mmCIF file of C-alpha atoms and ligand atoms in Angstrom:
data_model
loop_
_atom_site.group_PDB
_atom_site.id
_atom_site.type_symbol
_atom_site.label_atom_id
_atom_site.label_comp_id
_atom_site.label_asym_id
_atom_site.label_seq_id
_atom_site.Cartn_x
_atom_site.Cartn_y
_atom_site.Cartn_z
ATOM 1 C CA UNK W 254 -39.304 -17.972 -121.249
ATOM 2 C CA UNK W 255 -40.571 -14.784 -120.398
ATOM 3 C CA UNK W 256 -41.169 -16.025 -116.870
ATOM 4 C CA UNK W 257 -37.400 -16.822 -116.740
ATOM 5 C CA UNK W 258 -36.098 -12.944 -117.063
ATOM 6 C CA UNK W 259 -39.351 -11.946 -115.147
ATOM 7 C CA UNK W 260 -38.294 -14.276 -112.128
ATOM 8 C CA UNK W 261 -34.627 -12.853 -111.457
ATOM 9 C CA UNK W 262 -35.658 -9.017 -112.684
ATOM 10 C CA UNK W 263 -38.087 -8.827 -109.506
ATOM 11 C CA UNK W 264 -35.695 -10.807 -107.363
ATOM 12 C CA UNK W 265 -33.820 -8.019 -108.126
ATOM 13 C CA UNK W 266 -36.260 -5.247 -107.674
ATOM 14 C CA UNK W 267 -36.963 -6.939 -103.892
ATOM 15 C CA UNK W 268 -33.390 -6.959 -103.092
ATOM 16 C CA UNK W 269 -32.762 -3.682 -103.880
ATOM 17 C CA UNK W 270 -35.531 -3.094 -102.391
ATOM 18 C CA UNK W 271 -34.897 -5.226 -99.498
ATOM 19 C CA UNK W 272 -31.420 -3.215 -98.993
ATOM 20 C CA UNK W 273 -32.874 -0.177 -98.731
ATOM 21 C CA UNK W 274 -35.476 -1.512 -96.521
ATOM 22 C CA UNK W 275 -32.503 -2.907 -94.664
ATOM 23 C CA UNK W 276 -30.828 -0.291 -94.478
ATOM 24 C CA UNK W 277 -33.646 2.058 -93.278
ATOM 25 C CA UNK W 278 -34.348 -0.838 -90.627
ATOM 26 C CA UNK W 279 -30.351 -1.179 -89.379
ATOM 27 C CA UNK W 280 -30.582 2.920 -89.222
ATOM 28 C CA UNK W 281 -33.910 2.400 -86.769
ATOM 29 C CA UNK W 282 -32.284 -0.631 -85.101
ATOM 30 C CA UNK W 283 -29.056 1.572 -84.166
ATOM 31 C CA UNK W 284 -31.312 4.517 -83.029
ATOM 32 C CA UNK W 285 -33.413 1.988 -80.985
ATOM 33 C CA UNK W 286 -30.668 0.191 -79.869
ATOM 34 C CA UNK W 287 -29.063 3.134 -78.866
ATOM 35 C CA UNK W 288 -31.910 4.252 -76.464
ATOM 36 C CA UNK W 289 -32.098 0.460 -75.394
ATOM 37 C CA UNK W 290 -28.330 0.920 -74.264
ATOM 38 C CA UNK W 291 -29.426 4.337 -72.210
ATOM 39 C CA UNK W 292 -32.489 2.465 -70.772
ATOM 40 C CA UNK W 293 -30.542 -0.596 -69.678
ATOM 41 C CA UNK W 294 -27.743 1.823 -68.152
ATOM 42 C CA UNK W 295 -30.723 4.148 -66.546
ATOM 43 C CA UNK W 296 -32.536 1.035 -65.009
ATOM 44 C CA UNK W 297 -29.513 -0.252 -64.093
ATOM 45 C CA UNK W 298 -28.794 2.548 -61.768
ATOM 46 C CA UNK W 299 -32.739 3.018 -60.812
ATOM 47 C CA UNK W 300 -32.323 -0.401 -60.075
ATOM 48 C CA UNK W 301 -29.398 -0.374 -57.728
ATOM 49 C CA UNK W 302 -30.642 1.989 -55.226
ATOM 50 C CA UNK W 303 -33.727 -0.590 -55.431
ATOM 51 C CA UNK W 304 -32.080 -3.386 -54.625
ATOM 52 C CA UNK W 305 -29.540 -1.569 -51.843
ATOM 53 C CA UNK W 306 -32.798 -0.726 -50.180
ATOM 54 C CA UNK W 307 -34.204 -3.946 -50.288
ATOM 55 C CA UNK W 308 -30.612 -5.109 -48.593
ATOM 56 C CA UNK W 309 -31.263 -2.911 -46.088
ATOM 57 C CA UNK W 310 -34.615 -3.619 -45.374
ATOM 58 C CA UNK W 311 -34.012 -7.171 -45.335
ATOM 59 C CA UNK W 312 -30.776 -6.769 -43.039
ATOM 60 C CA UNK W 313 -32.738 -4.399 -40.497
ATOM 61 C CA UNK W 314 -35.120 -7.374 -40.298
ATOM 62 C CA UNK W 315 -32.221 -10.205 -39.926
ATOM 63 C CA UNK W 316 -30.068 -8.166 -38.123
ATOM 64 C CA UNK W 317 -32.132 -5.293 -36.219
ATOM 65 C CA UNK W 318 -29.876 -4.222 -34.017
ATOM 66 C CA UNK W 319 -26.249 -4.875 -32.329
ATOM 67 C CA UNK W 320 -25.733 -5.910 -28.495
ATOM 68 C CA UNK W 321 -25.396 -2.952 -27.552
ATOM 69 C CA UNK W 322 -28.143 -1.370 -29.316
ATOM 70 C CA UNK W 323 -32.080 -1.635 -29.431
ATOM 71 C CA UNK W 324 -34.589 -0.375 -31.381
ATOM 72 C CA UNK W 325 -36.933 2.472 -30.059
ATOM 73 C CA UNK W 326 -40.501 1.293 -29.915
ATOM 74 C CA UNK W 327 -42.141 4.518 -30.723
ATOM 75 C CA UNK W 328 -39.268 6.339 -33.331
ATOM 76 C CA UNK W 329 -38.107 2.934 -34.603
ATOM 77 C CA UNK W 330 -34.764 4.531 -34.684
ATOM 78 C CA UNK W 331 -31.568 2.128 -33.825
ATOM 79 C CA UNK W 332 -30.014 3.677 -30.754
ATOM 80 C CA UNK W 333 -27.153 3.146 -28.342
ATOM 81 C CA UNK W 334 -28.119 1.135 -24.975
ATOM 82 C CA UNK W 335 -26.924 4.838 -23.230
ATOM 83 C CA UNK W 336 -29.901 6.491 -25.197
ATOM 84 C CA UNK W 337 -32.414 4.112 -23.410
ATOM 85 C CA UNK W 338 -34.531 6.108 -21.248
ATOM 86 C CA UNK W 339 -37.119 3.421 -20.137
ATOM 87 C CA UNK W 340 -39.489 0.293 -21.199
ATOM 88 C CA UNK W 341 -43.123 0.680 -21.642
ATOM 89 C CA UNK W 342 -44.715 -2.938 -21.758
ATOM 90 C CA UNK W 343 -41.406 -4.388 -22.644
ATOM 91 C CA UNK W 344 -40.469 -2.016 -25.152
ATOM 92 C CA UNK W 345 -37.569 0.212 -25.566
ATOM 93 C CA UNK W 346 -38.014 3.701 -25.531
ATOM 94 C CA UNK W 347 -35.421 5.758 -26.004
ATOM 95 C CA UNK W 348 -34.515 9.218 -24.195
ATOM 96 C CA UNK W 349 -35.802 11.489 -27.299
ATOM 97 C CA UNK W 350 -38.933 9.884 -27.048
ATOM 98 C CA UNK W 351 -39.170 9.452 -23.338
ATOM 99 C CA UNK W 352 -38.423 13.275 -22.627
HETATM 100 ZN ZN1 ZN J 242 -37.397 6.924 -29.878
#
């Protein structure tokens, strides 16, 4: 039957065709993998300072200050006990800001 040459003839066609479309797509995939690899590495180190931020924002909160320190009310600055020049309304102020 006609139908029977006609089948595997365009099964052919398509896989050629399909290779070359394959091809053509692996070539794209590479190039777009390839800028997926620079875009993980670049938001990987965009997203490192992020998250060291973060850290320290969260350990400022948990931990604000050591024994011997205290945090300026008006500069918000983490200074030495020696650098506290007075307390206004309970709050540390620290020599910088006092003067
Ligand atoms: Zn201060």
């Amino acid at each position: 039957m006609a139908t029977d040459y006609d089948a595997p003839r365009k099964a052919d066609d398509e896989l050629n065709e399909d290779s070359l479309e394959e091809l053509k797509a692996r070539r794209a995939e590479k190039t777009a993998s390839a800028v997926d690899v620079d875009e993980a590495e670049a938001a990987e180190s965009l997203e490192l300072p992020g998250a060291d931020l973060s850290h320290e924002e969260l350990a400022v909160h948990v931990l604000p200050r050591q024994a011997d320190e205290f945090t300026c009310s008006r500069c918000f600055l983490v200074r030495h006990r020696s650098q506290l020049a007075k307390q206004v309304k309970g709050q540390p102020v620290c020599r910088e800001c006092a003067a």
